[in-house]
CSV table of C-alpha atoms in Angstrom, one decimal:
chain,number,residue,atom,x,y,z
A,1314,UNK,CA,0.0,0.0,0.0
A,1315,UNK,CA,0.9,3.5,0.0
A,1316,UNK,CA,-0.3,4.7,2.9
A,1317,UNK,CA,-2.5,8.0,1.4
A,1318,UNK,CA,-4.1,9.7,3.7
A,1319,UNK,CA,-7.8,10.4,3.0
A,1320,UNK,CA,-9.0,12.4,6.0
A,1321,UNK,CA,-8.1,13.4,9.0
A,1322,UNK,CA,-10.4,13.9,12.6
A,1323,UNK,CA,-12.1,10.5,12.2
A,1324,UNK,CA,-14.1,8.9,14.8
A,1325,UNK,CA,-14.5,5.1,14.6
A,1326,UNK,CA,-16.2,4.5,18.2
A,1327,UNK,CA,-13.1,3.3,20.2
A,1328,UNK,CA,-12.8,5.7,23.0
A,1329,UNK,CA,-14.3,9.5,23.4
A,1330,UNK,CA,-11.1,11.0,22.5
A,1331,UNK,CA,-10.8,10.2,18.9
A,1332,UNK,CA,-9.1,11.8,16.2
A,1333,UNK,CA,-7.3,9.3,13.8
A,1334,UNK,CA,-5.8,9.9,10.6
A,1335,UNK,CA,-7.7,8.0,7.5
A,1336,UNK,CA,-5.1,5.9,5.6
A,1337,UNK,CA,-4.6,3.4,3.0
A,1338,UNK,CA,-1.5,1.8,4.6
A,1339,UNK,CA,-1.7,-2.2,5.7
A,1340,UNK,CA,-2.7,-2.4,9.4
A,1341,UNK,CA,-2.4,-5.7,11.1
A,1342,UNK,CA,-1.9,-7.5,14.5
A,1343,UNK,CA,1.8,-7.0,13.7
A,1344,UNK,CA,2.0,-3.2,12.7
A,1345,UNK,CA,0.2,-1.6,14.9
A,1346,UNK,CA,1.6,0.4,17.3
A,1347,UNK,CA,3.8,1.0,14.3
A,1348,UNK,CA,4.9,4.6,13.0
A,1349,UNK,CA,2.9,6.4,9.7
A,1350,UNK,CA,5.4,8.9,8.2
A,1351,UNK,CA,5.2,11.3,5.7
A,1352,UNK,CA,7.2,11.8,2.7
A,1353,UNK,CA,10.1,13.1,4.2
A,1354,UNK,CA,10.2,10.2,6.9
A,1355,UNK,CA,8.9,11.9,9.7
A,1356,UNK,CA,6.3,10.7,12.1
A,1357,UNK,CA,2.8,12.0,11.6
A,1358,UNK,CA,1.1,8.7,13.2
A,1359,UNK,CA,0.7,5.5,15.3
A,1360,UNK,CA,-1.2,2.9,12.8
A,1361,UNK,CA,-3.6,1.5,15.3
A,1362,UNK,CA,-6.8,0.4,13.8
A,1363,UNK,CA,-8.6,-0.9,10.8
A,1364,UNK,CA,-11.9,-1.5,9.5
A,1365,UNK,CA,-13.0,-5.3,9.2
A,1366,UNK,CA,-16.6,-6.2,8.8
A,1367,UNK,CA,-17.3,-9.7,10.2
A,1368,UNK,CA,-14.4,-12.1,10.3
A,1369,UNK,CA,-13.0,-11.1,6.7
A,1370,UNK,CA,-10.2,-9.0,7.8
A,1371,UNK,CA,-9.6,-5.4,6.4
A,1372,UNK,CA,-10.8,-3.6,3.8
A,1373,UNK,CA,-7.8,-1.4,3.0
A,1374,UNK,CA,-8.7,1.5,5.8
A,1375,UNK,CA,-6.4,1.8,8.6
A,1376,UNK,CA,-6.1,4.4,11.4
A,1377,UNK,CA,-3.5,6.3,13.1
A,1378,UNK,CA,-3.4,8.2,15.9
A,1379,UNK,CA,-1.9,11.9,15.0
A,1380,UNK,CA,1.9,11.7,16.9
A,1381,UNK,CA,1.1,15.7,18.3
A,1382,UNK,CA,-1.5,14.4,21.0
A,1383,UNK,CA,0.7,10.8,21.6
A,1384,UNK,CA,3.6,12.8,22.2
A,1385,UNK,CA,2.1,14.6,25.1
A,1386,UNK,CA,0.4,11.5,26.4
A,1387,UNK,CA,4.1,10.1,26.1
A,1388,UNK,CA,5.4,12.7,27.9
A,1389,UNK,CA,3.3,12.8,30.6
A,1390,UNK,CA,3.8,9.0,30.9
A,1391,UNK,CA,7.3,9.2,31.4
A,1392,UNK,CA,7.2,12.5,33.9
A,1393,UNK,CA,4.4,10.9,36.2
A,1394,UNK,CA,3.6,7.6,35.0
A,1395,UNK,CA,0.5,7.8,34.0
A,1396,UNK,CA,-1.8,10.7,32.3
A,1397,UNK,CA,-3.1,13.4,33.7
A,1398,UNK,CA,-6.4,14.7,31.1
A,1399,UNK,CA,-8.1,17.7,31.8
A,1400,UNK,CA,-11.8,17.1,33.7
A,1401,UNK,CA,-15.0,19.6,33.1
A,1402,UNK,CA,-18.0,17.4,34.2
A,1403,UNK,CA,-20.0,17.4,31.9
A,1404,UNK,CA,-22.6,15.2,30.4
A,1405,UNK,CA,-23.0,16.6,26.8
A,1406,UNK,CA,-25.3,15.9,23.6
A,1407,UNK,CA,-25.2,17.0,19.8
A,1408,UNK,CA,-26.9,20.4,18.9
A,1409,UNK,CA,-29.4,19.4,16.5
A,1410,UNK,CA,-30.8,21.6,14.0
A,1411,UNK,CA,-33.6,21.7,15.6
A,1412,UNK,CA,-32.2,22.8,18.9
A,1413,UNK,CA,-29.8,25.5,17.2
A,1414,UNK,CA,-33.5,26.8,15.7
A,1415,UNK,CA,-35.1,26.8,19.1
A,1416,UNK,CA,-32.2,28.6,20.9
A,1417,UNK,CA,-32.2,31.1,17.6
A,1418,UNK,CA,-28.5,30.2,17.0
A,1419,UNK,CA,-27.3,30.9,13.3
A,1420,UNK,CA,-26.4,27.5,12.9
A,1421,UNK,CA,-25.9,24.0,14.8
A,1422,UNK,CA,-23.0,24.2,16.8
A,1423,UNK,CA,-21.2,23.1,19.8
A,1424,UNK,CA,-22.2,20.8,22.5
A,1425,UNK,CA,-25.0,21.3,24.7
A,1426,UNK,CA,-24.9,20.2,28.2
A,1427,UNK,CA,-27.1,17.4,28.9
A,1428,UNK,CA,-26.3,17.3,32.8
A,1429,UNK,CA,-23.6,18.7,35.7
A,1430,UNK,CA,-21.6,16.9,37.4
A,1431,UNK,CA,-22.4,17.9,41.4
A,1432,UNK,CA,-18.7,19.9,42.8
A,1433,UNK,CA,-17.2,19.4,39.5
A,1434,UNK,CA,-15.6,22.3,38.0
A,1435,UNK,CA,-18.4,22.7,35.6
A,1436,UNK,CA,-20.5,23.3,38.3
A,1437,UNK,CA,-18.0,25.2,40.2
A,1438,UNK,CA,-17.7,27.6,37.4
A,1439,UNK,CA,-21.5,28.3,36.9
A,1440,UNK,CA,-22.4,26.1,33.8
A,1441,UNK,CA,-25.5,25.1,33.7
A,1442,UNK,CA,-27.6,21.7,32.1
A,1443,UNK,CA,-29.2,23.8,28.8
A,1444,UNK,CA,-25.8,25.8,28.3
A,1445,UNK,CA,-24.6,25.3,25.2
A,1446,UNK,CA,-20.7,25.3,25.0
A,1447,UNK,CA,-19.3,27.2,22.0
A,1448,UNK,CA,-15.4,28.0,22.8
A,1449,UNK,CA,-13.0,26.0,25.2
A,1450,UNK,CA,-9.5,27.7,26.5
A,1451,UNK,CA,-9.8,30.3,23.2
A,1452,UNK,CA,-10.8,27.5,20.7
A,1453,UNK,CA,-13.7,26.9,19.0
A,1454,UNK,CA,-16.0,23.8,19.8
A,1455,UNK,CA,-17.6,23.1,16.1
A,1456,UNK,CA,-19.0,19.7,17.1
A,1457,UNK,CA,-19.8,18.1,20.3
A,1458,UNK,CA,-16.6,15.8,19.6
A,1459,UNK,CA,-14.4,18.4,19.8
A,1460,UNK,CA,-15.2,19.2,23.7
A,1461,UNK,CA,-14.3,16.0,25.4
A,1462,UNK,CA,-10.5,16.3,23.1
A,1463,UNK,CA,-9.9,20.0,24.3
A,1464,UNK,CA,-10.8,19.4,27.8
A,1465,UNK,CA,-8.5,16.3,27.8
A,1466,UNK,CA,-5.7,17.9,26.1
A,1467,UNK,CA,-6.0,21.1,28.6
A,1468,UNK,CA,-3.7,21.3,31.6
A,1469,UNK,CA,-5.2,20.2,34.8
A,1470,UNK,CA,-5.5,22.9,37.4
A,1471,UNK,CA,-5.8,25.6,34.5
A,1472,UNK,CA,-8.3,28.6,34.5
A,1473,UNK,CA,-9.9,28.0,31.4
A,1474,UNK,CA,-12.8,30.6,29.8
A,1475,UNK,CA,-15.6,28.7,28.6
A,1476,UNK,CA,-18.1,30.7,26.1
A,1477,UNK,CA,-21.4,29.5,26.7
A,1478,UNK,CA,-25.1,30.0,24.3
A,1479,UNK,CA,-27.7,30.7,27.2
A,1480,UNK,CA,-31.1,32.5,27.0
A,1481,UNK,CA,-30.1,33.8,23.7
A,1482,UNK,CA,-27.3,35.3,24.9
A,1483,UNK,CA,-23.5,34.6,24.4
A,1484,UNK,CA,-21.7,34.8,28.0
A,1485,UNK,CA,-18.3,33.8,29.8
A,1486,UNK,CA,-17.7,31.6,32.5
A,1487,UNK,CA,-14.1,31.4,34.5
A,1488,UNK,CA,-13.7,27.3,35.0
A,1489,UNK,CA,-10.9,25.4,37.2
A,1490,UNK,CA,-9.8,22.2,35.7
A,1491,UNK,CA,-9.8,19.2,37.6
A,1492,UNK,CA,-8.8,16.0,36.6
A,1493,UNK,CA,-10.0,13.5,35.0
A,1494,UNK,CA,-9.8,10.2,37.1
């Protein structure tokens, strides 16, 4: 194979923090865990997963996990043994287009907040089951996937800002991050 990449941020339903790289290149028991380089040999990827339908092995997708957020789980795994991810607590839920119509937003967007975790920093902060979470740390939540990888990537014990959709409105909210345990 040739190991083309076509598409990056996939999510294939193995854990919540997904965001593998699309490939083309041969995945098997005996590769993965494996690098994925680019052209000029250096290391965009871990090949970890494939898509197999029944028991008739792979189809020719694989998956890698990008090497930027493995390098800081790495990191962190050799400075504390063991990671350390961000916590809000929060239990969160697409925004439909539906719900983006009832809250009058221009479009659906961000991750709405199902339920609050009681003392988390969620709730510490002031956020609210209804809120609808929009920006994380200064970056934009486009999806409700994108939340649980930005809080996980965040440093723990960092004051985060956290723009929320409520009433209508668009407000701030100073949140504390805990960790994840």
């Amino acid at each position: 194979t040739a190991g083309i990449i076509s598409a990056r941020n996939r999510s294939i339903g193995l854990s919540r923090y997904e965001d593998f790289i699309q490939t083309d290149a041969s995945i098997n028991q005996g590769n993965s865990g494996g690098p994925l380089f680019d052209l000029n040999g250096k290391v965009i990827g871990i090949n970890t997963a494939i898509i197999a339908p029944g028991a008739s092995g792979s189809i020719g997708i694989g998956f890698a996990i990008p090497s930027n957020p493995a390098s800081k789980v790495i990191e962190q795994l050799i400075k504390y043994g063991e990671t350390k991810r961000g916590w809000l607590g929060v239990r969160i839920q697409q925004v439909t287009k539906e719900i983006a119509e009832v809250e009058k937003m221009d479009k659906p967007e961000g991750a709405l907040v199902a339920s609050v975790a009681e003392k988390s920093p969620a709730d510490k902060g002031g956020i609210k089951a209804g809120d609808i979470i929009l920006e994380f740390d200064g970056k934009k939540v486009d999806t409700m996937r994108t939340l649980p990888k930005l809080v996980a990537q965040t440093k723990v014990g960092k004051k985060v800002i956290v723009k929320i959709w409520r009433n209508q409105k668009l407000i701030s909210k100073k949140v504390i991050l805990g960790r994840l345990e």
